[in-house]
Short mmCIF file of C-alpha atoms and ligand atoms in Angstrom, two decimals:
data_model
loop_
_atom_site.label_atom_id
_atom_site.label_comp_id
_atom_site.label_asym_id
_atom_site.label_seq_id
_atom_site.Cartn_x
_atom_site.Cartn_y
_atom_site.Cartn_z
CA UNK Y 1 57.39 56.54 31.34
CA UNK Y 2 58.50 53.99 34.48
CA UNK Y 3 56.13 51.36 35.15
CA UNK Y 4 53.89 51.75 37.66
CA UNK Y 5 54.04 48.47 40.07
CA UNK Y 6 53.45 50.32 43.58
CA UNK Y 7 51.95 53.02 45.39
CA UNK Y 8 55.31 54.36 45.58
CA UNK Y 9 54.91 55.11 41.58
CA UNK Y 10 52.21 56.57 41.41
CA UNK Y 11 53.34 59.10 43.64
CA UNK Y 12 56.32 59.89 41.98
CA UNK Y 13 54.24 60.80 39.14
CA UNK Y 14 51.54 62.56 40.68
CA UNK Y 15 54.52 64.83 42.05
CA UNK Y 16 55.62 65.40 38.36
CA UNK Y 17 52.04 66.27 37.55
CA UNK Y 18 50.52 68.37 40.21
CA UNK Y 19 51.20 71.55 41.16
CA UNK Y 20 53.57 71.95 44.42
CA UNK Y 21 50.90 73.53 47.05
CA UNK Y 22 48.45 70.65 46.02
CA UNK Y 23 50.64 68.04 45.80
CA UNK Y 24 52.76 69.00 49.21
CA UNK Y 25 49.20 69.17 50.19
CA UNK Y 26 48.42 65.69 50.33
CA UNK Y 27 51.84 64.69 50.81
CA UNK Y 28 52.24 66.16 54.92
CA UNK Y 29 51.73 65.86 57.97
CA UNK Y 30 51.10 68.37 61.26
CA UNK Y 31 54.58 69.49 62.60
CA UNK Y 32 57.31 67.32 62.61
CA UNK Y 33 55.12 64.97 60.51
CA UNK Y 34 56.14 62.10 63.25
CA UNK Y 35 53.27 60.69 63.43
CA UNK Y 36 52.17 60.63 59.11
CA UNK Y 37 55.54 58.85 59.08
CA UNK Y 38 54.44 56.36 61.76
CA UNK Y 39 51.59 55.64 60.04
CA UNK Y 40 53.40 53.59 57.38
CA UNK Y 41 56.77 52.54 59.39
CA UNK Y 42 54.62 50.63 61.74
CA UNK Y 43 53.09 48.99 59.27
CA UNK Y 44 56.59 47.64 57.89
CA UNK Y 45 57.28 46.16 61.48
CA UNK Y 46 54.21 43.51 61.43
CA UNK Y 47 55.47 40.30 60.06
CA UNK Y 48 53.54 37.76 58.37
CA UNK Y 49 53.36 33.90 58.74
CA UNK Y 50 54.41 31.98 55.36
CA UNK Y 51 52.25 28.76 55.19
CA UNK Y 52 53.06 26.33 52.25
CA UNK Y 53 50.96 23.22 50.95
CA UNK Y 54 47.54 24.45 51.79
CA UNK Y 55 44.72 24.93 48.59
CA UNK Y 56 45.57 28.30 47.51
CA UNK Y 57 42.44 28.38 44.59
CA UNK Y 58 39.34 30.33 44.51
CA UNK Y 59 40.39 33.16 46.42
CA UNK Y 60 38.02 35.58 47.20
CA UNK Y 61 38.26 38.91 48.73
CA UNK Y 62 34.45 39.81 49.13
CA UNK Y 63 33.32 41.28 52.49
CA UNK Y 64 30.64 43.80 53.77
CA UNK Y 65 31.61 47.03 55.41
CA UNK Y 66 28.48 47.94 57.51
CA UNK Y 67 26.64 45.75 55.97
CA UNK Y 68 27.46 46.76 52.68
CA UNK Y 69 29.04 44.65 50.28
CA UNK Y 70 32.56 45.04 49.10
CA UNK Y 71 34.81 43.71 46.13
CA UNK Y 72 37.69 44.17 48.79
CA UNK Y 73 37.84 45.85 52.26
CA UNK Y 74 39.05 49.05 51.32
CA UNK Y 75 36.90 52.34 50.82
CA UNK Y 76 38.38 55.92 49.38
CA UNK Y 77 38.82 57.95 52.73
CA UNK Y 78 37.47 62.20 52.66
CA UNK Y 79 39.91 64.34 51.63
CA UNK Y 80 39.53 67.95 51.17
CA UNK Y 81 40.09 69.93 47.81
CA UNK Y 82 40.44 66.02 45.61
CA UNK Y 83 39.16 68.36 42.91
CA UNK Y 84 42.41 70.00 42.86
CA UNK Y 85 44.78 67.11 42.55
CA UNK Y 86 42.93 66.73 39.07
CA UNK Y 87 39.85 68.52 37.38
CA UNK Y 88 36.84 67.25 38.78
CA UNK Y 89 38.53 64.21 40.71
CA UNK Y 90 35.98 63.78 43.24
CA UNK Y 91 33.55 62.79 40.53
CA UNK Y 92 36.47 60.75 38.72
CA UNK Y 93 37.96 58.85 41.78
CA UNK Y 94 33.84 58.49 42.59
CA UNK Y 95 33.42 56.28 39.57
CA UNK Y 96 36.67 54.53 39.57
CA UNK Y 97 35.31 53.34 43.40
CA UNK Y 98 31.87 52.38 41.93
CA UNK Y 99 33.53 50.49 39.05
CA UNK Y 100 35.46 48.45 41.73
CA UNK Y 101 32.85 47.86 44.01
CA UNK Y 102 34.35 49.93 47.01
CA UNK Y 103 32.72 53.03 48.76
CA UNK Y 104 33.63 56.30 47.98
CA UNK Y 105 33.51 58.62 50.90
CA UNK Y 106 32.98 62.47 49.71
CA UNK Y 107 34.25 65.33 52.47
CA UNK Y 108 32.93 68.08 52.99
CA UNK Y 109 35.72 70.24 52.03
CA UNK Y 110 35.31 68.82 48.78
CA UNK Y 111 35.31 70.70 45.32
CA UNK Y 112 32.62 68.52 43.56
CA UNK Y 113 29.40 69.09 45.30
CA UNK Y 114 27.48 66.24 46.55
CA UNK Y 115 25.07 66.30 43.85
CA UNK Y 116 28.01 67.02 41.51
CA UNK Y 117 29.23 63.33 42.55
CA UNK Y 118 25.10 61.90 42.54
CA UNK Y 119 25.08 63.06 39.10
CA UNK Y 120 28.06 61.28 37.93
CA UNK Y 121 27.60 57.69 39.76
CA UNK Y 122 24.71 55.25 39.46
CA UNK Y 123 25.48 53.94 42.99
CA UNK Y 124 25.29 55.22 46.99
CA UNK Y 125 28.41 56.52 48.07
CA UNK Y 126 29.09 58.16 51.53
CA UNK Y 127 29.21 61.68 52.63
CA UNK Y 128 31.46 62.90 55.71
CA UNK Y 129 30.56 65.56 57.50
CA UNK Y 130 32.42 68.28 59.70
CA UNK Y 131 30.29 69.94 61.66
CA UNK Y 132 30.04 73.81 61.77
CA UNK Y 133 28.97 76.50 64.40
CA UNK Y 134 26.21 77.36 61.17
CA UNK Y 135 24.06 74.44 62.25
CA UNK Y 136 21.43 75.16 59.74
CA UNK Y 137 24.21 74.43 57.00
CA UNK Y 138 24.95 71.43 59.27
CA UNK Y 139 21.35 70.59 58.89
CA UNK Y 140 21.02 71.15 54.92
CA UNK Y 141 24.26 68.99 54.27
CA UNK Y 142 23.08 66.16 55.67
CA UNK Y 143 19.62 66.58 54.01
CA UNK Y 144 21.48 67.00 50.53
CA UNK Y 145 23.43 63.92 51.55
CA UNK Y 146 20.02 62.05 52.35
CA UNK Y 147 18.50 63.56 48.97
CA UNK Y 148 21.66 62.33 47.01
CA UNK Y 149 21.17 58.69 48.48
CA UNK Y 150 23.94 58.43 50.69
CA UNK Y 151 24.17 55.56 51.62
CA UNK Y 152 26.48 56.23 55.12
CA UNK Y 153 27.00 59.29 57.22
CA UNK Y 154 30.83 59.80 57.98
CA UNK Y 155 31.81 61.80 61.06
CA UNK Y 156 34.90 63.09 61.17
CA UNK Y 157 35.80 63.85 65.18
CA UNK Y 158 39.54 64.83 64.88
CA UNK Y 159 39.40 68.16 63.03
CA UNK Y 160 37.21 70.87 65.47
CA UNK Y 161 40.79 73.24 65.63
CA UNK Y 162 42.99 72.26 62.49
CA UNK Y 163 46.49 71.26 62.77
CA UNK Y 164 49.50 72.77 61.71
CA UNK Y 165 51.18 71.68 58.22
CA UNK Y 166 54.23 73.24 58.12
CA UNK Y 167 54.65 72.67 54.15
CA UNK Y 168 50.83 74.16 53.58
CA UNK Y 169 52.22 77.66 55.07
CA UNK Y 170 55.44 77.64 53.35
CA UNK Y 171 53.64 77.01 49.97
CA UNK Y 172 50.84 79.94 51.22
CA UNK Y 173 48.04 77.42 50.36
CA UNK Y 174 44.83 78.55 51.95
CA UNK Y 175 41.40 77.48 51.41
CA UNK Y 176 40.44 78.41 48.70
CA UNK Y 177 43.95 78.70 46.96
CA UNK Y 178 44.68 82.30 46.45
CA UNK Y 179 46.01 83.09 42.69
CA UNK Y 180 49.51 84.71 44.22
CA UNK Y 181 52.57 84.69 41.34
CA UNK Y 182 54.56 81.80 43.26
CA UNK Y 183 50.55 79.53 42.66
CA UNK Y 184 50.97 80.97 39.54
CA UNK Y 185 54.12 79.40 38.44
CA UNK Y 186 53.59 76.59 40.26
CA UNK Y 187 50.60 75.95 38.17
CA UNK Y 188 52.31 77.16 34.99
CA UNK Y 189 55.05 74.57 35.48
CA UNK Y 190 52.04 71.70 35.39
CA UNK Y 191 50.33 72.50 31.81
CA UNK Y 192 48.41 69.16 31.70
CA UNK Y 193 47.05 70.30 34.99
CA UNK Y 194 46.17 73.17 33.69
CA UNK Y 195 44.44 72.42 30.60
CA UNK Y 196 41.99 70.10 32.20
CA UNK Y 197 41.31 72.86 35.24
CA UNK Y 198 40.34 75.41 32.84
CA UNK Y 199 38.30 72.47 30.68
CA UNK Y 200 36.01 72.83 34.38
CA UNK Y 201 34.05 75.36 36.58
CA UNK Y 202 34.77 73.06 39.68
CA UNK Y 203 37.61 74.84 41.16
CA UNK Y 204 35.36 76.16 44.62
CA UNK Y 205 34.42 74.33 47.44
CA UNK Y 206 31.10 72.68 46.09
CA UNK Y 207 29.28 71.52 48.99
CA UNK Y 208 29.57 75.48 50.47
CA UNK Y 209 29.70 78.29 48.33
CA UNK Y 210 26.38 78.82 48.02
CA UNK Y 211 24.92 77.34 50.28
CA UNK Y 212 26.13 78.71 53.47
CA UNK Y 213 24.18 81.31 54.45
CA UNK Y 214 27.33 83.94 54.70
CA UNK Y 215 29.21 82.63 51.62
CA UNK Y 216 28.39 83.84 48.08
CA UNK Y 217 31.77 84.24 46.86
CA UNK Y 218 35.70 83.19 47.87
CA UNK Y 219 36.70 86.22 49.69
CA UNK Y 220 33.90 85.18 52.28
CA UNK Y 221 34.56 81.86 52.25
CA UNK Y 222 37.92 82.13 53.89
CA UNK Y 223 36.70 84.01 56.81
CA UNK Y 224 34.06 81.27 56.95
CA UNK Y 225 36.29 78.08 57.34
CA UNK Y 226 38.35 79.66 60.03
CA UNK Y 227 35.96 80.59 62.41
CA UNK Y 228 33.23 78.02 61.28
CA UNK Y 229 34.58 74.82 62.44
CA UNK Y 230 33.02 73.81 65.90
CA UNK Y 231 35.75 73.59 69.00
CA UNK Y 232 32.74 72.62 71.09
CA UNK Y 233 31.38 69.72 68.91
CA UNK Y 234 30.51 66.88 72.09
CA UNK Y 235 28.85 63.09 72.20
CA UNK Y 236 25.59 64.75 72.62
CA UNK Y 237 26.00 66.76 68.94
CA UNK Y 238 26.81 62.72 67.88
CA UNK Y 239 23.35 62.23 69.32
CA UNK Y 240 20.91 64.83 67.02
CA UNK Y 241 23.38 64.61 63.79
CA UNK Y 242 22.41 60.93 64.00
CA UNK Y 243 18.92 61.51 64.64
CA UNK Y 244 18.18 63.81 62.04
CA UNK Y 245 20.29 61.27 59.59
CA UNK Y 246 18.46 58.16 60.41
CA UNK Y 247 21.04 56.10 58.42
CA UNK Y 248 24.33 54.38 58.60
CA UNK Y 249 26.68 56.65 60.91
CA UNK Y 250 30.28 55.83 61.05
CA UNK Y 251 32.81 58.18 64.02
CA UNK Y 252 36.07 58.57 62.32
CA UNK Y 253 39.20 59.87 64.03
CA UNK Y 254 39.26 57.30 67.26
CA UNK Y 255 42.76 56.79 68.46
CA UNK Y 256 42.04 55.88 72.56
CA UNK Y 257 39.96 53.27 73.81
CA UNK Y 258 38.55 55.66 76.21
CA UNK Y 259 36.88 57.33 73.09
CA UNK Y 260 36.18 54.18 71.35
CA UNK Y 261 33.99 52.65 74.76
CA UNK Y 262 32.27 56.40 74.15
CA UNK Y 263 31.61 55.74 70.80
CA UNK Y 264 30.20 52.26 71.16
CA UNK Y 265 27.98 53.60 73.52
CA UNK Y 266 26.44 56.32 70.82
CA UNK Y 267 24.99 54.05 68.67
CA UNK Y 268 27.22 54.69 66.16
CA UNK Y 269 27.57 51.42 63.39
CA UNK Y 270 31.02 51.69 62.98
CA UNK Y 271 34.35 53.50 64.19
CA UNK Y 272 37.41 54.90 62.20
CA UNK Y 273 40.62 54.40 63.90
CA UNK Y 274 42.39 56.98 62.08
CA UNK Y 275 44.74 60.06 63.35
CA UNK Y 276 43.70 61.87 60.18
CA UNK Y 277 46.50 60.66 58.10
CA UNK Y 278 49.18 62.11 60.76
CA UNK Y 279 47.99 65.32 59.79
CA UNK Y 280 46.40 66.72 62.90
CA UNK Y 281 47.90 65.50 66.78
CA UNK Y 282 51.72 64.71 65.61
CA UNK Y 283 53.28 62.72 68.37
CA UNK Y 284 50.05 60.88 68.64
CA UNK Y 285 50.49 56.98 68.06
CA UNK Y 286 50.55 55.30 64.48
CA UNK Y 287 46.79 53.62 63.72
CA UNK Y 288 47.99 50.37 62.93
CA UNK Y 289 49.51 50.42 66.67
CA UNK Y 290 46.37 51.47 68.43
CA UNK Y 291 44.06 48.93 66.74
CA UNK Y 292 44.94 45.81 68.56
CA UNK Y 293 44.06 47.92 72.07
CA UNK Y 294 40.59 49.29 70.47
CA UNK Y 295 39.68 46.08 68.82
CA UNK Y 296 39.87 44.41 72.57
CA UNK Y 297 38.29 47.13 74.19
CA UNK Y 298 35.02 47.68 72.12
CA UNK Y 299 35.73 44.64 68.98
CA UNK Y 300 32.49 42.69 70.46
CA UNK Y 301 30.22 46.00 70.40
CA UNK Y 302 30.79 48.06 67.30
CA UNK Y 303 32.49 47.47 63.66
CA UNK Y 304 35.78 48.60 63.54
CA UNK Y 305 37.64 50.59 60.70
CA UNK Y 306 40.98 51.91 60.49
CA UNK Y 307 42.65 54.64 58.19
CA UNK Y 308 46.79 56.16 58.01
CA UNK Y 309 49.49 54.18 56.54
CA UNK Y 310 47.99 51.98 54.09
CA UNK Y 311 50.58 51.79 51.03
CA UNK Y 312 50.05 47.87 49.74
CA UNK Y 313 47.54 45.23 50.06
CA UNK Y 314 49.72 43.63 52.72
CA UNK Y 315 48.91 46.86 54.96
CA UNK Y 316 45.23 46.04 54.75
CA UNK Y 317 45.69 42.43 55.13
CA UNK Y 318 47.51 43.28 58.57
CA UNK Y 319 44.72 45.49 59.48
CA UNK Y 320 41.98 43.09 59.09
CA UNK Y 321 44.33 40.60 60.87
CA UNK Y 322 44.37 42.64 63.55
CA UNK Y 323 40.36 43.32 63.41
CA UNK Y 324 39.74 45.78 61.29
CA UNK Y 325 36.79 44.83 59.58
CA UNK Y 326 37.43 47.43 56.91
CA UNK Y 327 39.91 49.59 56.07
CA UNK Y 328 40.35 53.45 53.90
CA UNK Y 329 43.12 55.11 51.78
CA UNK Y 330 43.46 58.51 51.78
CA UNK Y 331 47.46 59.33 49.44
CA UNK Y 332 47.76 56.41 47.77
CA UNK Y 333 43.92 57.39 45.71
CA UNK Y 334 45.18 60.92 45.71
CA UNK Y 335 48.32 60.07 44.02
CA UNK Y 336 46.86 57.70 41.54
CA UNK Y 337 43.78 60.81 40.40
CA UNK Y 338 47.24 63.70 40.35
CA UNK Y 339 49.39 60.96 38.25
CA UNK Y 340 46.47 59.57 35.74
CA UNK Y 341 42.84 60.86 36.50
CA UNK Y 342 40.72 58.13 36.77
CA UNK Y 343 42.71 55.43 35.43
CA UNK Y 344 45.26 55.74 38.39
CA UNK Y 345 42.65 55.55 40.75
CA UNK Y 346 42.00 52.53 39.33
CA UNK Y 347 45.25 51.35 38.92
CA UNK Y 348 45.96 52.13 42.28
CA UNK Y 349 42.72 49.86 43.58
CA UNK Y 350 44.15 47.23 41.23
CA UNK Y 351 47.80 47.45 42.61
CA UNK Y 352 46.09 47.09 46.45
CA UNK Y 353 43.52 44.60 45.39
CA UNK Y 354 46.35 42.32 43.88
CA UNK Y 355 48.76 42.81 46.77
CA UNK Y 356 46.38 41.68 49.34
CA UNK Y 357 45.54 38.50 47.36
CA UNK Y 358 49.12 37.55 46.77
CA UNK Y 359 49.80 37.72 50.48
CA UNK Y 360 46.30 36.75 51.71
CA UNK Y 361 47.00 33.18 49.42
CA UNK Y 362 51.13 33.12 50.65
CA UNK Y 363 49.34 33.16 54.06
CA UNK Y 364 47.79 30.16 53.44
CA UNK Y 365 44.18 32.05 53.07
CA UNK Y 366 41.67 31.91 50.80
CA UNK Y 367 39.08 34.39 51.66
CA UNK Y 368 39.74 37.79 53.56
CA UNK Y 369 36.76 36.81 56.03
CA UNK Y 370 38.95 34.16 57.36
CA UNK Y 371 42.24 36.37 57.95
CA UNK Y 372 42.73 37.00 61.44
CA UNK Y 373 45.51 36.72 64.08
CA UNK Y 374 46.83 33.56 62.98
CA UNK Y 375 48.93 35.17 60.28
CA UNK Y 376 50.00 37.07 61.94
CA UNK Y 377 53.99 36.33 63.10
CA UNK Y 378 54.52 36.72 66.79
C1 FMN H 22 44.92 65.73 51.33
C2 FMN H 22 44.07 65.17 52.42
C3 FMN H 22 42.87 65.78 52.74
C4 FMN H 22 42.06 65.25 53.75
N1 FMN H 22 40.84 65.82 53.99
C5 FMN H 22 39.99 65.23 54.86
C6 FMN H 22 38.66 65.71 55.01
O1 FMN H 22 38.25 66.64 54.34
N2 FMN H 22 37.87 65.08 55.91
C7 FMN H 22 38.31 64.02 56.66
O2 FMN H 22 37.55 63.48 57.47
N3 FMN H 22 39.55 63.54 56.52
C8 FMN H 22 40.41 64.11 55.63
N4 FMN H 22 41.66 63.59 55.45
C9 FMN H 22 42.06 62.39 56.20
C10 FMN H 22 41.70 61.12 55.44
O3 FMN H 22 40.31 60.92 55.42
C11 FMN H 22 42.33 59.88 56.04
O4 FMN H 22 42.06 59.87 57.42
C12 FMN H 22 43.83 59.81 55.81
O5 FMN H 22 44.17 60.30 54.54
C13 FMN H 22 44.30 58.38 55.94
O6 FMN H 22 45.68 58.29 55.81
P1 FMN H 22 46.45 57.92 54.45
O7 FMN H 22 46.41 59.16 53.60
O8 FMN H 22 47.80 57.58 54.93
O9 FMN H 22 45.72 56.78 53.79
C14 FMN H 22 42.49 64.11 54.46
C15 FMN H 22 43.70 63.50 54.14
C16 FMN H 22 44.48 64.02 53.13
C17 FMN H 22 45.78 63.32 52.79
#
């Protein structure tokens, strides 16, 4: 086997182990995928300062992340349908977080339930929410998130019409996955895969089927998500979901400082700037380039976050030199739970988590609460 140094191999891996339609899953972008591309490119054009002879010891790269303390300033972002990049991965990549000290953010188009995920950490993570036209399921999700100790409310603002991923319909991946003979093969071709998917009755949406009132069963279900995610969702829905939570809230999926002066206002504790991973507006701008504008608009009034791109520890060091306060990787956990369960979640945290130190002390840094514009290379 190659050795895994970078992102890069754990991806080439996870490709080798997953089945196509999930692993093309994670791996696109709406459209042209302009914009997922972005995402990382515009990362590669920030340039860092070298510094030499400064005390490089005792490096440290503690922070908090609304308050919360993290080993490093990195949490796992929501994605949909983990539990199919590996059995049960919500619940693995979920205790590879804890074990690091980062938060693990559970969607809600997740395959382990929430309580699924309670049962198999000893620590709060955070739930994100979409909100549905059902608002009594709306209602009971964030009640199970409350009763599971979550210990932040994540709401995701970019997804009320889904975008189009060209590679999702040319695989015929719906949600949930329907058993055709071209799934078939593709999971046929991936035994490991499918040894420890039959070793598990997760293989459903957890947090739904169920629980919605008009879902008992997968046929259902797929009329459900299409015509259950809310085109009308507004700033005043922000208002009750965050009354009725009455705990952390963070709005993710800002891109315009228009929206991020909105969400200041709404009492919100902290924003996302995110474009979903390039996988919903393509031809919308790259994160990393709309965080400088959104940091000076609303940087004095509300924590900022940003998610898309991240590949390395240098990409979060950039980010919270630019003011990100913390940051969240979507692929590169993904790849690390298809390539090696657990373990490559972890190694992928390691691989970040020792990238960002290397550059954080070549910067002439010693602790990531001190990293800010200065290294930054004009
Ligand atoms: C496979 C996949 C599924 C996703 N599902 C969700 C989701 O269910 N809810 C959500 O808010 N964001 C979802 N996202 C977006 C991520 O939370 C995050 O914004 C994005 O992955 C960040 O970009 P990165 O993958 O380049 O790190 C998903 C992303 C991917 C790649």
């Amino acid at each position: 086997m190659t050795q895994i140094l970078e992102i890069r191999d754990l991806k080439a891996l996870a490709r080798r182990r997953v089945p196509k339609l999930f692993f093309d899953y994670a791996d696109s972008g709406a459209w042209t995928e302009g914009t997922y591309r972005a995402n990382e490119e515009d990362f590669a054009r920030i340039k860092l300062r070298q510094r030499v002879l400064v005390d490089m010891s005792d490096r440290s790269l503690e922070t908090t992340m609304i308050g919360q303390k993290v080993s490093m300033p990195v949490a796992l972002a929501p994605t949909g349908l983990t539990g199919m990049q590996h059995a049960d991965g919500e619940m693995l990549a979920a205790q590879a977080a804890e074990a690091f000290g980062i938060p693990f953010t559970l969607s809600t188009m997740s395959i382990c339930s929430i309580e699924d995920v309670a049962s198999a950490t000893t620590k709060p993570f955070w739930f994100q929410l979409y909100v549905m036209r059902e608002r009594e399921f709306v209602l009971t999700l964030i009640d199970r998130a409350k009763a599971a100790k979550c210990s932040a409310l994540v709401l995701t603002l970019d997804l009320q019409i889904l975008g189009q991923r060209h590679k999702d319909l040319r695989n015929g991946l719906s949600a949930p996955p329907r058993l055709t003979p071209k799934h078939l093969w593709m999971m046929a071709t991936r035994p490991g895969w499918c040894m420890k998917m039959l070793g598990t009755n997760r293989r459903t949406f957890g947090n739904i089927v169920g629980h919605a009132k008009s879902v008992s069963d997968l046929s259902s279900l797929q009329v459900w998500t299409n015509e259950q995610f809310d085109p009308q969702l507004s700033w005043k829905d922000v208002e009750w979901i965050k009354e009725r939570w009455g705990g952390p809230l963070i709005l993710k999926g800002i891109l315009d400082p228009e929206d991020a002066k909105m969400a200041a206002k709404s009492g919100a504790d902290a924003i996302i700037v995110s474009n979903h991973g390039g996988r919903q507006l393509d031809g919308a701008h790259s994160s990393i380039s709309m965080l400088p504008r959104i940091v000076d608009a609303v940087g004095d009034q509300i924590e900022v976050h940003l998610d898309g791109g991240i590949r390395s520890g240098q990409d979060v060091l950039k980010a919270v030199a630019l003011g990100a306060k913390g940051t969240y990787i979507g692929r590169p956990f993904l790849y690390g739970l298809g390539a090696l369960g657990k373990e490559g979640v972890r190694i992928a945290l390691d691989i970040i988590r020792k990238e960002m130190d290397t550059t954080m002390a070549l910067c002439g840094k010693r602790r990531i609460t001190d990293v800010g514009l200065d290294v930054i290379a004009d």
